[in-house]
Structures are given as structure tokens and as C-alpha cells.
Amino acid sequence: MKLFIDDANTEQIRRLYDLYPVDGVTTNPSILYKSGRDPKEVLSEIRSIIGNDPLFVQAVPLDAEGMIEDAVAITEAFGRETIVKIPSIPEGFKAMKKLKEMGITTCGTVVYTPMQAYLAAKAGASYVAPYVNRIDNMGYDGIAVTKEIHDILVRNDMDCIVLAASFKNSQQVKELCAYGVGSATAAPDVIDGFVRNAAIDQAVSDFCTDFAKIDGAEKTMKDYLK
Ligand code: G3P
């Protein structure tokens, strides 16, 4: 499963890129608003941090023509490795079909139902993004919906993978990772939560304490091996 950072905070992106094996960055209009910065400026900085890794940027208009114009502007500004998120609504499917012909990679976003994802994949999207936690909040099972979408894509041999999004905890991500969905995007705090565990910290600390007891000094292996 590919793992993306769902954020536009460049300090956090630098930190996570330094520490973890992440694959890219996803954004949406709300995330860009929350960054408090000019969209072009912040997205350019993210592009410079992540190199040629996938960067997801959403088209804002709600009509196909406007979505296509935004998609062209986005890929011209941030490169062909940039994936354009298109809302999975009727005008969005129209835009996805055209963008596929134009060679622009898209992600069908705002996915709440399996058949929305099916239409986006059929329209040429390379990713479909179900909103796990938001589906849960509606009283449905976001994990089950996402697994169903994954099954639809695989069983129909569609050239499209799940980009599971909207997580509130690492357990939700783990369930989809174990199921083998293609990719997931999570906020920095959720990614940090994969390894936030007092037992892990204690075990690591115990190893250091025991090793220091060998001759009463804080040495590492290299001190003994020189
Ligand atoms: O980018 C879409 C998705 O990640 C939204 O997440 O946390 O706003 O539900 P959230």
C-alpha cells in the first residue's frame, strides 16, 4: 500500500519525509485554505520538498470545462507527476474522460459510494478516494465501503487503485493495509500514530540502559568495534 501525507503544512511534510518511507502528498481545497498560504506558493514548496513524487491537487470548478482548465493549469504549474483530483459527480466523470484522452492523470475524489468509484474508474481515473471517516460519521461503515470499492476495481480488472482518505486513527489505516488496498493518505498525526506506543518507547529505552551497563559507560557498537 502506498502511503501519502494528507496535508499542506510544509514543516510537517519535511519532517515526515525525513523520517518515514512516504510516497507523496495529497491536498484538497480545505487543506490549502488551512495552510494559510497562497496556493501556488505552498504547492511549489511542497513540489520542491518531494521531488518527482506524486502530488495530488484538486480542481475547484464544478463544471467539466472548468475542471479541465484547472487540471491543465495544475499540471503545467507542478508537473506531469501531479495528479488532479476531480470530484466524482456527473460533470466530474465528463472531465475525467477528457483528461484521460489528454494524458492527465486523475483521482476521482469525494467518494462516498462504491458505484461512484466504479464510474470514476470507468471514466479513466487512476485513483478513487473514498472518505473512510466521513462515511463512518454518516452512520455507514467506511472501511467496508472502501474494501468493496477495492474488490470492484480488482474483480473488474480496472486500471485504477483505491486512495483511501479521511482517517481519524491508525487502526482504520491498518485494516485497509491488511486488505491490500492500493494507497492511503493520512494526516501527519495519524501517521505518527502508527508507532506512537509507550511499550515501544520502553523497549528501546531498556536496550540502551542494558547496553550501558556492559562497562558503565554510554557506548555504542562502533565504540567496541574500532
Ligand atoms: O482529502 C480528502 C480527505 O482526506 C478528507 O479528509 O479528514 O477532511 O475528512 P477529512
PDB file of C-alpha atoms and ligand atoms in Angstrom:
ATOM      1  CA  MET A   1       0.000   0.000   0.000  1.00  0.00           C
ATOM      2  CA  LYS A   2       1.368   3.414  -0.979  1.00  0.00           C
ATOM      3  CA  LEU A   3       1.254   5.964   1.827  1.00  0.00           C
ATOM      4  CA  PHE A   4       0.663   9.659   1.231  1.00  0.00           C
ATOM      5  CA  ILE A   5       0.644  12.654   3.571  1.00  0.00           C
ATOM      6  CA  ASP A   6      -2.722  14.443   3.581  1.00  0.00           C
ATOM      7  CA  ASP A   7      -1.538  17.920   4.497  1.00  0.00           C
ATOM      8  CA  ALA A   8      -0.064  21.159   3.142  1.00  0.00           C
ATOM      9  CA  ASN A   9       1.972  22.115   6.200  1.00  0.00           C
ATOM     10  CA  THR A  10       5.467  22.181   4.720  1.00  0.00           C
ATOM     11  CA  GLU A  11       7.185  21.866   8.100  1.00  0.00           C
ATOM     12  CA  GLN A  12       5.265  18.639   8.758  1.00  0.00           C
ATOM     13  CA  ILE A  13       5.881  17.365   5.217  1.00  0.00           C
ATOM     14  CA  ARG A  14       9.644  17.923   5.601  1.00  0.00           C
ATOM     15  CA  ARG A  15       9.615  16.133   8.974  1.00  0.00           C
ATOM     16  CA  LEU A  16       7.623  13.146   7.736  1.00  0.00           C
ATOM     17  CA  TYR A  17       9.654  12.875   4.527  1.00  0.00           C
ATOM     18  CA  ASP A  18      12.815  12.836   6.626  1.00  0.00           C
ATOM     19  CA  LEU A  19      11.577  10.113   8.987  1.00  0.00           C
ATOM     20  CA  TYR A  20       9.155   7.836   7.158  1.00  0.00           C
ATOM     21  CA  PRO A  21       9.001   5.946   3.853  1.00  0.00           C
ATOM     22  CA  VAL A  22       6.182   8.065   2.433  1.00  0.00           C
ATOM     23  CA  ASP A  23       5.261   8.168  -1.260  1.00  0.00           C
ATOM     24  CA  GLY A  24       3.867  11.647  -1.844  1.00  0.00           C
ATOM     25  CA  VAL A  25       1.447  14.346  -0.716  1.00  0.00           C
ATOM     26  CA  THR A  26      -2.287  14.855  -1.180  1.00  0.00           C
ATOM     27  CA  THR A  27      -4.139  18.122  -0.787  1.00  0.00           C
ATOM     28  CA  ASN A  28      -7.653  19.436  -1.234  1.00  0.00           C
ATOM     29  CA  PRO A  29      -9.100  22.983  -1.227  1.00  0.00           C
ATOM     30  CA  SER A  30      -9.813  22.864   2.533  1.00  0.00           C
ATOM     31  CA  ILE A  31      -6.274  21.697   3.309  1.00  0.00           C
ATOM     32  CA  LEU A  32      -4.861  24.543   1.191  1.00  0.00           C
ATOM     33  CA  TYR A  33      -7.114  27.039   2.980  1.00  0.00           C
ATOM     34  CA  LYS A  34      -5.941  25.708   6.370  1.00  0.00           C
ATOM     35  CA  SER A  35      -2.280  26.176   5.344  1.00  0.00           C
ATOM     36  CA  GLY A  36      -2.955  29.939   5.466  1.00  0.00           C
ATOM     37  CA  ARG A  37      -0.746  30.435   2.415  1.00  0.00           C
ATOM     38  CA  ASP A  38      -1.091  31.296  -1.258  1.00  0.00           C
ATOM     39  CA  PRO A  39      -1.933  28.006  -3.094  1.00  0.00           C
ATOM     40  CA  LYS A  40       0.755  28.413  -5.786  1.00  0.00           C
ATOM     41  CA  GLU A  41       3.431  29.282  -3.246  1.00  0.00           C
ATOM     42  CA  VAL A  42       2.682  26.410  -0.869  1.00  0.00           C
ATOM     43  CA  LEU A  43       2.229  23.804  -3.625  1.00  0.00           C
ATOM     44  CA  SER A  44       5.506  24.890  -5.258  1.00  0.00           C
ATOM     45  CA  GLU A  45       7.287  24.454  -1.948  1.00  0.00           C
ATOM     46  CA  ILE A  46       5.717  21.005  -1.483  1.00  0.00           C
ATOM     47  CA  ARG A  47       6.843  20.053  -5.002  1.00  0.00           C
ATOM     48  CA  SER A  48      10.414  21.130  -4.180  1.00  0.00           C
ATOM     49  CA  ILE A  49      10.372  19.027  -0.975  1.00  0.00           C
ATOM     50  CA  ILE A  50       9.010  15.829  -2.535  1.00  0.00           C
ATOM     51  CA  GLY A  51      10.834  15.950  -5.892  1.00  0.00           C
ATOM     52  CA  ASN A  52       9.022  13.944  -8.556  1.00  0.00           C
ATOM     53  CA  ASP A  53       6.822  12.001  -6.137  1.00  0.00           C
ATOM     54  CA  PRO A  54       3.066  12.148  -6.693  1.00  0.00           C
ATOM     55  CA  LEU A  55       1.398  15.387  -5.598  1.00  0.00           C
ATOM     56  CA  PHE A  56      -2.417  15.468  -5.613  1.00  0.00           C
ATOM     57  CA  VAL A  57      -4.113  18.810  -6.260  1.00  0.00           C
ATOM     58  CA  GLN A  58      -7.866  19.244  -6.637  1.00  0.00           C
ATOM     59  CA  ALA A  59      -9.649  21.075  -9.457  1.00  0.00           C
ATOM     60  CA  VAL A  60     -12.069  23.563  -7.908  1.00  0.00           C
ATOM     61  CA  PRO A  61     -14.825  24.245 -10.526  1.00  0.00           C
ATOM     62  CA  LEU A  62     -17.968  22.131 -10.567  1.00  0.00           C
ATOM     63  CA  ASP A  63     -18.407  22.035 -14.359  1.00  0.00           C
ATOM     64  CA  ALA A  64     -16.370  19.780 -16.663  1.00  0.00           C
ATOM     65  CA  GLU A  65     -14.911  22.606 -18.724  1.00  0.00           C
ATOM     66  CA  GLY A  66     -13.706  24.461 -15.645  1.00  0.00           C
ATOM     67  CA  MET A  67     -12.300  21.262 -14.121  1.00  0.00           C
ATOM     68  CA  ILE A  68     -10.319  20.600 -17.312  1.00  0.00           C
ATOM     69  CA  GLU A  69      -8.970  24.164 -17.339  1.00  0.00           C
ATOM     70  CA  ASP A  70      -7.894  23.820 -13.693  1.00  0.00           C
ATOM     71  CA  ALA A  71      -6.317  20.414 -14.444  1.00  0.00           C
ATOM     72  CA  VAL A  72      -4.255  21.837 -17.308  1.00  0.00           C
ATOM     73  CA  ALA A  73      -3.131  24.779 -15.142  1.00  0.00           C
ATOM     74  CA  ILE A  74      -2.238  22.429 -12.254  1.00  0.00           C
ATOM     75  CA  THR A  75      -0.111  20.065 -14.362  1.00  0.00           C
ATOM     76  CA  GLU A  76       1.582  22.975 -16.166  1.00  0.00           C
ATOM     77  CA  ALA A  77       2.494  24.550 -12.830  1.00  0.00           C
ATOM     78  CA  PHE A  78       3.529  21.456 -10.854  1.00  0.00           C
ATOM     79  CA  GLY A  79       4.496  18.877 -13.476  1.00  0.00           C
ATOM     80  CA  ARG A  80       3.024  15.740 -15.050  1.00  0.00           C
ATOM     81  CA  GLU A  81       3.644  13.754 -11.851  1.00  0.00           C
ATOM     82  CA  THR A  82       0.860  15.866 -10.371  1.00  0.00           C
ATOM     83  CA  ILE A  83      -2.443  14.013 -10.092  1.00  0.00           C
ATOM     84  CA  VAL A  84      -5.562  16.113 -10.472  1.00  0.00           C
ATOM     85  CA  LYS A  85      -8.354  15.311  -8.036  1.00  0.00           C
ATOM     86  CA  ILE A  86     -11.754  15.598  -9.641  1.00  0.00           C
ATOM     87  CA  PRO A  87     -14.976  15.325  -7.615  1.00  0.00           C
ATOM     88  CA  SER A  88     -16.846  12.122  -8.554  1.00  0.00           C
ATOM     89  CA  ILE A  89     -20.016  13.838  -9.762  1.00  0.00           C
ATOM     90  CA  PRO A  90     -21.562  13.704 -13.266  1.00  0.00           C
ATOM     91  CA  GLU A  91     -19.597  16.746 -14.552  1.00  0.00           C
ATOM     92  CA  GLY A  92     -16.512  15.191 -12.958  1.00  0.00           C
ATOM     93  CA  PHE A  93     -16.882  11.945 -14.915  1.00  0.00           C
ATOM     94  CA  LYS A  94     -17.157  14.007 -18.098  1.00  0.00           C
ATOM     95  CA  ALA A  95     -13.921  15.804 -17.184  1.00  0.00           C
ATOM     96  CA  MET A  96     -12.142  12.536 -16.269  1.00  0.00           C
ATOM     97  CA  LYS A  97     -12.928  11.033 -19.689  1.00  0.00           C
ATOM     98  CA  LYS A  98     -11.489  14.069 -21.472  1.00  0.00           C
ATOM     99  CA  LEU A  99      -8.446  14.336 -19.185  1.00  0.00           C
ATOM    100  CA  LYS A 100      -7.679  10.648 -19.800  1.00  0.00           C
ATOM    101  CA  GLU A 101      -7.562  11.392 -23.545  1.00  0.00           C
ATOM    102  CA  MET A 102      -5.293  14.369 -22.810  1.00  0.00           C
ATOM    103  CA  GLY A 103      -2.884  12.185 -20.801  1.00  0.00           C
ATOM    104  CA  ILE A 104      -3.540  13.954 -17.487  1.00  0.00           C
ATOM    105  CA  THR A 105      -3.713  11.586 -14.501  1.00  0.00           C
ATOM    106  CA  THR A 106      -6.783  11.979 -12.312  1.00  0.00           C
ATOM    107  CA  CYS A 107      -8.128  10.832  -8.972  1.00  0.00           C
ATOM    108  CA  GLY A 108     -11.883  10.565  -8.525  1.00  0.00           C
ATOM    109  CA  THR A 109     -12.382  12.205  -5.162  1.00  0.00           C
ATOM    110  CA  VAL A 110     -15.271  12.861  -2.735  1.00  0.00           C
ATOM    111  CA  VAL A 111     -16.234   9.185  -2.986  1.00  0.00           C
ATOM    112  CA  TYR A 112     -18.931   8.014  -0.571  1.00  0.00           C
ATOM    113  CA  THR A 113     -20.402   5.089  -2.544  1.00  0.00           C
ATOM    114  CA  PRO A 114     -18.978   2.085  -4.425  1.00  0.00           C
ATOM    115  CA  MET A 115     -20.769   2.899  -7.685  1.00  0.00           C
ATOM    116  CA  GLN A 116     -19.366   6.434  -7.642  1.00  0.00           C
ATOM    117  CA  ALA A 117     -15.915   4.836  -7.568  1.00  0.00           C
ATOM    118  CA  TYR A 118     -16.882   2.396 -10.328  1.00  0.00           C
ATOM    119  CA  LEU A 119     -17.935   5.277 -12.605  1.00  0.00           C
ATOM    120  CA  ALA A 120     -14.775   7.274 -11.853  1.00  0.00           C
ATOM    121  CA  ALA A 121     -12.559   4.268 -12.655  1.00  0.00           C
ATOM    122  CA  LYS A 122     -14.510   3.580 -15.833  1.00  0.00           C
ATOM    123  CA  ALA A 123     -14.183   7.258 -16.814  1.00  0.00           C
ATOM    124  CA  GLY A 124     -10.400   6.904 -16.667  1.00  0.00           C
ATOM    125  CA  ALA A 125      -9.394   7.934 -13.148  1.00  0.00           C
ATOM    126  CA  SER A 126      -6.200   6.232 -11.928  1.00  0.00           C
ATOM    127  CA  TYR A 127      -7.212   6.588  -8.261  1.00  0.00           C
ATOM    128  CA  VAL A 128     -10.524   6.763  -6.421  1.00  0.00           C
ATOM    129  CA  ALA A 129     -10.658   8.332  -2.976  1.00  0.00           C
ATOM    130  CA  PRO A 130     -13.293   7.048  -0.541  1.00  0.00           C
ATOM    131  CA  TYR A 131     -13.616   9.151   2.633  1.00  0.00           C
ATOM    132  CA  VAL A 132     -13.469   6.484   5.330  1.00  0.00           C
ATOM    133  CA  ASN A 133     -14.117   8.555   8.430  1.00  0.00           C
ATOM    134  CA  ARG A 134     -16.721  10.802   6.848  1.00  0.00           C
ATOM    135  CA  ILE A 135     -18.631   7.686   5.732  1.00  0.00           C
ATOM    136  CA  ASP A 136     -18.417   6.365   9.304  1.00  0.00           C
ATOM    137  CA  ASN A 137     -19.795   9.683  10.544  1.00  0.00           C
ATOM    138  CA  MET A 138     -22.844   9.244   8.304  1.00  0.00           C
ATOM    139  CA  GLY A 139     -23.655   6.004  10.113  1.00  0.00           C
ATOM    140  CA  TYR A 140     -22.203   3.641   7.474  1.00  0.00           C
ATOM    141  CA  ASP A 141     -19.062   1.513   7.612  1.00  0.00           C
ATOM    142  CA  GLY A 142     -16.282   3.427   5.810  1.00  0.00           C
ATOM    143  CA  ILE A 143     -13.858   0.502   5.956  1.00  0.00           C
ATOM    144  CA  ALA A 144     -16.427  -1.898   4.464  1.00  0.00           C
ATOM    145  CA  VAL A 145     -17.297   0.574   1.683  1.00  0.00           C
ATOM    146  CA  THR A 146     -13.601   1.007   0.865  1.00  0.00           C
ATOM    147  CA  LYS A 147     -12.994  -2.758   0.777  1.00  0.00           C
ATOM    148  CA  GLU A 148     -15.987  -3.138  -1.534  1.00  0.00           C
ATOM    149  CA  ILE A 149     -14.555  -0.475  -3.846  1.00  0.00           C
ATOM    150  CA  HIS A 150     -11.200  -2.272  -3.866  1.00  0.00           C
ATOM    151  CA  ASP A 151     -12.982  -5.536  -4.787  1.00  0.00           C
ATOM    152  CA  ILE A 152     -14.919  -3.846  -7.605  1.00  0.00           C
ATOM    153  CA  LEU A 153     -11.697  -2.451  -9.098  1.00  0.00           C
ATOM    154  CA  VAL A 154      -9.809  -5.739  -8.820  1.00  0.00           C
ATOM    155  CA  ARG A 155     -12.614  -8.061  -9.975  1.00  0.00           C
ATOM    156  CA  ASN A 156     -13.423  -5.878 -12.962  1.00  0.00           C
ATOM    157  CA  ASP A 157      -9.734  -5.628 -13.825  1.00  0.00           C
ATOM    158  CA  MET A 158      -9.898  -1.823 -13.787  1.00  0.00           C
ATOM    159  CA  ASP A 159      -6.740   0.218 -14.202  1.00  0.00           C
ATOM    160  CA  CYS A 160      -7.406   2.200 -11.034  1.00  0.00           C
ATOM    161  CA  ILE A 161      -6.459   1.866  -7.376  1.00  0.00           C
ATOM    162  CA  VAL A 162      -8.035   2.972  -4.120  1.00  0.00           C
ATOM    163  CA  LEU A 163      -6.651   6.094  -2.455  1.00  0.00           C
ATOM    164  CA  ALA A 164      -8.299   5.662   0.939  1.00  0.00           C
ATOM    165  CA  ALA A 165      -8.701   9.047   2.653  1.00  0.00           C
ATOM    166  CA  SER A 166     -10.216  10.725   5.696  1.00  0.00           C
ATOM    167  CA  PHE A 167      -8.830   8.777   8.634  1.00  0.00           C
ATOM    168  CA  LYS A 168      -9.024   9.563  12.294  1.00  0.00           C
ATOM    169  CA  ASN A 169      -6.794   6.769  13.602  1.00  0.00           C
ATOM    170  CA  SER A 170      -4.138   4.229  12.648  1.00  0.00           C
ATOM    171  CA  GLN A 171      -6.482   1.265  13.197  1.00  0.00           C
ATOM    172  CA  GLN A 172      -8.569   2.357  10.193  1.00  0.00           C
ATOM    173  CA  VAL A 173      -5.439   2.585   8.029  1.00  0.00           C
ATOM    174  CA  LYS A 174      -4.183  -0.796   9.289  1.00  0.00           C
ATOM    175  CA  GLU A 175      -7.400  -2.582   8.326  1.00  0.00           C
ATOM    176  CA  LEU A 176      -7.131  -1.330   4.757  1.00  0.00           C
ATOM    177  CA  CYS A 177      -3.384  -2.036   4.597  1.00  0.00           C
ATOM    178  CA  ALA A 178      -4.066  -5.637   5.657  1.00  0.00           C
ATOM    179  CA  TYR A 179      -6.741  -5.857   2.957  1.00  0.00           C
ATOM    180  CA  GLY A 180      -4.239  -4.719   0.327  1.00  0.00           C
ATOM    181  CA  VAL A 181      -5.818  -1.510  -0.962  1.00  0.00           C
ATOM    182  CA  GLY A 182      -3.529   0.350  -3.348  1.00  0.00           C
ATOM    183  CA  SER A 183      -2.907   3.504  -1.364  1.00  0.00           C
ATOM    184  CA  ALA A 184      -3.958   5.570   1.620  1.00  0.00           C
ATOM    185  CA  THR A 185      -3.487   9.173   2.631  1.00  0.00           C
ATOM    186  CA  ALA A 186      -3.434  10.316   6.222  1.00  0.00           C
ATOM    187  CA  ALA A 187      -2.721  13.432   8.261  1.00  0.00           C
ATOM    188  CA  PRO A 188       0.710  13.657   9.959  1.00  0.00           C
ATOM    189  CA  ASP A 189      -0.753  12.911  13.376  1.00  0.00           C
ATOM    190  CA  VAL A 190      -2.370   9.688  12.132  1.00  0.00           C
ATOM    191  CA  ILE A 191       0.921   8.583  10.506  1.00  0.00           C
ATOM    192  CA  ASP A 192       2.841   9.347  13.715  1.00  0.00           C
ATOM    193  CA  GLY A 193       0.224   7.209  15.481  1.00  0.00           C
ATOM    194  CA  PHE A 194       1.443   4.095  13.614  1.00  0.00           C
ATOM    195  CA  VAL A 195       4.400   3.986  16.046  1.00  0.00           C
ATOM    196  CA  ARG A 196       3.129   6.041  19.000  1.00  0.00           C
ATOM    197  CA  ASN A 197       3.207   3.418  21.727  1.00  0.00           C
ATOM    198  CA  ALA A 198       4.617   3.537  25.279  1.00  0.00           C
ATOM    199  CA  ALA A 199       5.651  -0.153  25.073  1.00  0.00           C
ATOM    200  CA  ILE A 200       7.825   0.545  22.017  1.00  0.00           C
ATOM    201  CA  ASP A 201       9.485   3.540  23.716  1.00  0.00           C
ATOM    202  CA  GLN A 202      10.105   1.499  26.871  1.00  0.00           C
ATOM    203  CA  ALA A 203      11.650  -1.426  24.968  1.00  0.00           C
ATOM    204  CA  VAL A 204      14.001   0.872  23.054  1.00  0.00           C
ATOM    205  CA  SER A 205      14.994   2.668  26.240  1.00  0.00           C
ATOM    206  CA  ASP A 206      15.622  -0.660  28.064  1.00  0.00           C
ATOM    207  CA  PHE A 207      18.044  -1.790  25.331  1.00  0.00           C
ATOM    208  CA  CYS A 208      20.092   1.411  25.743  1.00  0.00           C
ATOM    209  CA  THR A 209      20.099   1.129  29.543  1.00  0.00           C
ATOM    210  CA  ASP A 210      21.232  -2.529  29.461  1.00  0.00           C
ATOM    211  CA  PHE A 211      23.967  -1.874  26.898  1.00  0.00           C
ATOM    212  CA  ALA A 212      25.359   0.975  29.025  1.00  0.00           C
ATOM    213  CA  LYS A 213      25.745  -1.491  31.915  1.00  0.00           C
ATOM    214  CA  ILE A 214      28.352  -3.532  29.965  1.00  0.00           C
ATOM    215  CA  ASP A 215      31.147  -1.292  31.205  1.00  0.00           C
ATOM    216  CA  GLY A 216      29.246   1.515  32.880  1.00  0.00           C
ATOM    217  CA  ALA A 217      29.656   3.977  30.023  1.00  0.00           C
ATOM    218  CA  GLU A 218      27.365   5.203  27.302  1.00  0.00           C
ATOM    219  CA  LYS A 219      28.952   3.434  24.368  1.00  0.00           C
ATOM    220  CA  THR A 220      27.529   2.262  21.056  1.00  0.00           C
ATOM    221  CA  MET A 221      28.577  -0.719  18.928  1.00  0.00           C
ATOM    222  CA  LYS A 222      31.026   1.395  16.942  1.00  0.00           C
ATOM    223  CA  ASP A 223      32.953   2.223  20.156  1.00  0.00           C
ATOM    224  CA  TYR A 224      33.547  -1.510  20.729  1.00  0.00           C
ATOM    225  CA  LEU A 225      34.295  -2.317  17.106  1.00  0.00           C
ATOM    226  CA  LYS A 226      37.023   0.221  16.330  1.00  0.00           C
TER     227      LYS A 226
HETATM  228  O1  G3P B   1      -8.584  14.882   1.011  1.00  0.00           O
HETATM  229  C1  G3P B   1      -9.806  14.336   1.349  1.00  0.00           C
HETATM  230  C2  G3P B   1      -9.872  13.703   2.692  1.00  0.00           C
HETATM  231  O2  G3P B   1      -8.620  13.311   3.110  1.00  0.00           O
HETATM  232  C3  G3P B   1     -10.616  14.495   3.705  1.00  0.00           C
HETATM  233  O3  G3P B   1     -10.259  14.140   4.982  1.00  0.00           O
HETATM  234  O4  G3P B   1     -10.151  14.473   7.403  1.00  0.00           O
HETATM  235  O5  G3P B   1     -11.251  16.206   5.961  1.00  0.00           O
HETATM  236  O6  G3P B   1     -12.342  14.007   6.331  1.00  0.00           O
HETATM  237  P1  G3P B   1     -11.045  14.751   6.238  1.00  0.00           P
END
